[in-house]
mmCIF file of C-alpha atoms in Angstrom:
data_model
loop_
_atom_site.group_PDB
_atom_site.id
_atom_site.type_symbol
_atom_site.label_atom_id
_atom_site.label_comp_id
_atom_site.label_asym_id
_atom_site.label_seq_id
_atom_site.Cartn_x
_atom_site.Cartn_y
_atom_site.Cartn_z
ATOM 1 C CA HIS A 4 -28.300 31.804 -78.732
ATOM 2 C CA LYS A 5 -26.539 28.497 -78.409
ATOM 3 C CA ARG A 6 -22.658 29.005 -78.631
ATOM 4 C CA PRO A 7 -21.293 26.609 -81.113
ATOM 5 C CA VAL A 8 -19.747 23.080 -80.134
ATOM 6 C CA GLY A 9 -16.631 21.531 -81.009
ATOM 7 C CA ALA A 10 -15.891 19.051 -83.890
ATOM 8 C CA SER A 11 -15.193 15.979 -81.499
ATOM 9 C CA TRP A 12 -18.457 14.492 -79.997
ATOM 10 C CA ARG A 13 -18.844 11.988 -77.167
ATOM 11 C CA MET A 14 -22.117 10.034 -77.391
ATOM 12 C CA ASP A 15 -24.005 7.923 -75.034
ATOM 13 C CA GLU A 16 -27.430 6.617 -73.982
ATOM 14 C CA THR A 17 -29.045 6.410 -70.622
ATOM 15 C CA TYR A 18 -32.353 5.122 -69.330
ATOM 16 C CA ILE A 19 -35.244 6.961 -68.060
ATOM 17 C CA LYS A 20 -38.421 5.474 -66.580
ATOM 18 C CA VAL A 21 -41.539 6.402 -68.122
ATOM 19 C CA LYS A 22 -45.061 4.888 -67.054
ATOM 20 C CA GLY A 23 -42.920 1.951 -65.261
ATOM 21 C CA VAL A 24 -40.912 1.080 -68.683
ATOM 22 C CA TRP A 25 -37.708 2.081 -69.501
ATOM 23 C CA LYS A 26 -36.912 4.897 -72.326
ATOM 24 C CA TYR A 27 -33.903 5.965 -73.826
ATOM 25 C CA LEU A 28 -32.534 9.472 -73.800
ATOM 26 C CA TYR A 29 -29.537 9.754 -76.099
ATOM 27 C CA ARG A 30 -26.942 12.596 -75.524
ATOM 28 C CA ALA A 31 -24.008 14.097 -76.799
ATOM 29 C CA VAL A 32 -21.166 16.412 -75.401
ATOM 30 C CA ASP A 33 -18.311 17.772 -77.113
ATOM 31 C CA LYS A 34 -14.590 17.625 -76.050
ATOM 32 C CA GLN A 35 -14.870 20.546 -73.743
ATOM 33 C CA GLY A 36 -18.283 19.148 -72.051
ATOM 34 C CA LYS A 37 -20.862 21.308 -73.948
ATOM 35 C CA THR A 38 -23.976 19.864 -74.654
ATOM 36 C CA VAL A 39 -24.475 19.142 -78.264
ATOM 37 C CA ASP A 40 -27.781 17.713 -78.362
ATOM 38 C CA PHE A 41 -30.340 15.122 -76.710
ATOM 39 C CA LEU A 42 -33.274 13.008 -77.748
ATOM 40 C CA LEU A 43 -35.713 10.792 -75.953
ATOM 41 C CA THR A 44 -36.799 7.712 -77.492
ATOM 42 C CA ALA A 45 -38.714 4.649 -77.141
ATOM 43 C CA LYS A 46 -36.564 2.151 -78.674
ATOM 44 C CA ARG A 47 -32.808 1.603 -78.596
ATOM 45 C CA ASP A 48 -31.937 0.486 -82.229
ATOM 46 C CA MET A 49 -30.448 1.954 -85.228
ATOM 47 C CA ALA A 50 -33.119 4.085 -86.259
ATOM 48 C CA ALA A 51 -33.523 5.909 -82.911
ATOM 49 C CA ALA A 52 -29.538 6.433 -83.151
ATOM 50 C CA LYS A 53 -29.813 7.653 -86.716
ATOM 51 C CA ARG A 54 -32.574 10.061 -85.819
ATOM 52 C CA PHE A 55 -30.584 11.364 -82.992
ATOM 53 C CA PHE A 56 -27.084 11.788 -85.218
ATOM 54 C CA ASP A 57 -29.202 13.504 -87.994
ATOM 55 C CA LYS A 58 -31.006 15.965 -85.372
ATOM 56 C CA ALA A 59 -27.680 17.031 -83.813
ATOM 57 C CA MET A 60 -25.755 17.389 -86.945
ATOM 58 C CA GLN A 61 -28.577 19.359 -88.503
ATOM 59 C CA THR A 62 -28.367 22.100 -85.540
ATOM 60 C CA ASN A 63 -24.858 21.716 -84.483
ATOM 61 C CA GLY A 64 -22.974 20.808 -87.978
ATOM 62 C CA ASP A 65 -20.934 17.690 -88.782
ATOM 63 C CA PRO A 66 -18.449 16.484 -86.457
ATOM 64 C CA GLU A 67 -15.248 15.150 -87.400
ATOM 65 C CA LYS A 68 -14.826 12.571 -84.795
ATOM 66 C CA ALA A 69 -17.447 10.688 -82.552
ATOM 67 C CA ALA A 70 -16.587 8.627 -79.484
ATOM 68 C CA MET A 71 -19.185 6.056 -78.119
ATOM 69 C CA ASP A 72 -19.399 2.850 -76.396
ATOM 70 C CA LYS A 73 -19.570 -0.538 -77.964
ATOM 71 C CA SER A 74 -23.105 -0.173 -78.904
ATOM 72 C CA GLY A 75 -23.611 -2.066 -82.435
ATOM 73 C CA ALA A 76 -26.898 0.163 -83.177
ATOM 74 C CA ASN A 77 -25.032 3.307 -82.626
ATOM 75 C CA LYS A 78 -21.979 1.973 -84.929
ATOM 76 C CA ALA A 79 -24.329 0.892 -87.339
ATOM 77 C CA ALA A 80 -26.129 4.252 -87.422
ATOM 78 C CA ILE A 81 -22.882 6.427 -88.091
ATOM 79 C CA ASP A 82 -21.821 3.509 -90.620
ATOM 80 C CA ALA A 83 -25.145 4.348 -92.287
ATOM 81 C CA ILE A 84 -24.464 8.178 -92.353
ATOM 82 C CA ASN A 85 -21.069 7.720 -93.484
ATOM 83 C CA ALA A 86 -21.996 5.827 -96.599
ATOM 84 C CA GLY A 87 -23.504 8.834 -97.908
ATOM 85 C CA ARG A 88 -20.482 11.238 -97.245
ATOM 86 C CA ASP A 89 -17.502 12.211 -98.999
ATOM 87 C CA VAL A 90 -15.324 12.828 -95.550
ATOM 88 C CA PRO A 91 -16.422 10.189 -93.064
ATOM 89 C CA ILE A 92 -16.900 10.711 -89.231
ATOM 90 C CA VAL A 93 -13.954 8.949 -87.709
ATOM 91 C CA VAL A 94 -15.718 6.526 -85.127
ATOM 92 C CA ARG A 95 -13.794 5.723 -81.773
ATOM 93 C CA GLN A 96 -15.230 2.973 -79.580
ATOM 94 C CA VAL A 97 -13.303 3.479 -76.444
ATOM 95 C CA LYS A 98 -14.865 3.239 -73.017
ATOM 96 C CA TYR A 99 -12.727 5.825 -71.555
ATOM 97 C CA LEU A 100 -13.232 8.399 -74.137
ATOM 98 C CA ASN A 101 -16.774 8.584 -72.749
ATOM 99 C CA ASN A 102 -16.129 9.624 -69.251
ATOM 100 C CA ILE A 103 -17.152 13.059 -70.218
ATOM 101 C CA VAL A 104 -20.605 12.017 -71.271
ATOM 102 C CA GLU A 105 -21.165 9.734 -68.482
ATOM 103 C CA GLN A 106 -20.093 12.415 -65.981
ATOM 104 C CA ASP A 107 -22.286 15.079 -67.486
ATOM 105 C CA ARG A 108 -25.412 12.911 -67.381
ATOM 106 C CA ARG A 109 -25.114 12.803 -63.463
ATOM 107 C CA ALA A 110 -26.658 16.221 -63.315
ATOM 108 C CA ILE A 111 -29.902 15.035 -65.407
ATOM 109 C CA LYS A 112 -30.216 11.947 -63.334
ATOM 110 C CA ARG A 113 -29.858 13.798 -60.133
ATOM 111 C CA VAL A 114 -32.849 15.902 -61.034
ATOM 112 C CA THR A 115 -34.810 13.210 -62.519
ATOM 113 C CA ARG A 116 -34.279 10.245 -59.992
ATOM 114 C CA PRO A 117 -36.249 12.020 -57.087
ATOM 115 C CA MET A 118 -39.080 12.182 -59.743
ATOM 116 C CA LEU A 119 -39.262 8.392 -59.765
ATOM 117 C CA ASN A 120 -41.385 8.148 -62.616
ATOM 118 C CA PHE A 121 -42.942 10.020 -65.683
ATOM 119 C CA LYS A 122 -46.719 9.605 -66.348
ATOM 120 C CA SER A 123 -46.261 10.124 -70.053
ATOM 121 C CA PHE A 124 -43.785 10.132 -72.909
ATOM 122 C CA ARG A 125 -44.762 13.700 -73.800
ATOM 123 C CA SER A 126 -44.339 15.171 -70.513
ATOM 124 C CA ALA A 127 -40.979 13.219 -69.902
ATOM 125 C CA ARG A 128 -39.986 14.741 -73.150
ATOM 126 C CA CYS A 129 -40.714 18.434 -71.922
ATOM 127 C CA VAL A 130 -39.656 17.958 -68.543
ATOM 128 C CA LEU A 131 -36.160 16.781 -69.905
ATOM 129 C CA ALA A 132 -35.875 19.636 -72.497
ATOM 130 C CA GLY A 133 -36.227 22.106 -69.649
ATOM 131 C CA ILE A 134 -33.722 20.130 -67.632
ATOM 132 C CA GLU A 135 -31.244 20.050 -70.364
ATOM 133 C CA LEU A 136 -31.657 23.878 -71.243
ATOM 134 C CA LEU A 137 -31.247 24.880 -67.579
ATOM 135 C CA HIS A 138 -27.981 22.595 -67.604
ATOM 136 C CA MET A 139 -26.897 24.377 -70.664
ATOM 137 C CA ILE A 140 -27.505 27.582 -69.025
ATOM 138 C CA ARG A 141 -25.654 26.586 -65.926
ATOM 139 C CA LYS A 142 -22.648 25.672 -67.887
ATOM 140 C CA GLY A 143 -22.490 28.934 -69.689
ATOM 141 C CA GLN A 144 -23.135 27.516 -72.864
ATOM 142 C CA PHE A 145 -26.738 28.987 -73.688
ATOM 143 C CA THR A 146 -27.487 32.759 -73.155
ATOM 144 C CA THR A 147 -29.866 35.461 -74.393
ATOM 145 C CA ASP A 148 -28.773 38.919 -75.144
ATOM 146 C CA GLY A 149 -28.343 41.060 -72.295
ATOM 147 C CA THR A 150 -28.323 38.360 -69.600
ATOM 148 C CA ASN A 151 -24.965 38.165 -68.182
ATOM 149 C CA MET A 152 -25.847 39.526 -64.865
ATOM 150 C CA THR A 153 -29.222 37.590 -64.510
ATOM 151 C CA SER A 154 -29.893 34.588 -62.513
ATOM 152 C CA PHE A 155 -30.255 31.136 -64.059
ATOM 153 C CA ALA A 156 -33.878 31.208 -63.370
ATOM 154 C CA ASP A 157 -34.346 34.384 -65.058
ATOM 155 C CA GLN A 158 -32.404 33.261 -67.983
ATOM 156 C CA PHE A 159 -34.643 30.062 -68.106
ATOM 157 C CA TYR A 160 -37.928 32.343 -67.829
ATOM 158 C CA ALA A 161 -36.775 34.424 -70.477
ATOM 159 C CA LEU A 162 -36.290 31.706 -72.930
ATOM 160 C CA ALA A 163 -39.282 29.897 -71.938
ATOM 161 C CA VAL A 164 -41.340 33.011 -73.056
ATOM 162 C CA GLN A 165 -39.457 32.998 -76.265
ATOM 163 C CA VAL A 166 -39.578 29.356 -77.272
ATOM 164 C CA ARG A 167 -43.156 27.992 -76.176
ATOM 165 C CA PRO A 168 -43.514 24.241 -76.563
ATOM 166 C CA VAL A 169 -45.971 22.911 -79.301
#
């Protein structure tokens, strides 16, 4: 079961190469560094950012604050989400607040960089989901019942058997 995350999120996007073309991996972590959610998209625009925030809020609840870089698309997506809410999400566009998510993505880049390139978007999405899951297990954020003494690989295998990709 995934443990709950905090109400103050840090959001950022990074680049992943698929078939020689840059794609965008949206990621969010909370104030303590726990992974909130991630999404691989083909474009970096308001629709992609809004889709990411909707996905993250659906599974983790609504944040009180969101820190992000100066990306206009991300700000526009949050503004669109805030338009339909009674209590708006506080947006902070301060580059120093994003250091947590910038450092957290190093673990993802460290694994994907030697791969050089993904052959298809679907395979990139599946492999990145596994890398993110293993990263959450390593951080102690995602565990299954009765796996306190098992290795990360055994926990990953137990989760992979429970959740089969479509």
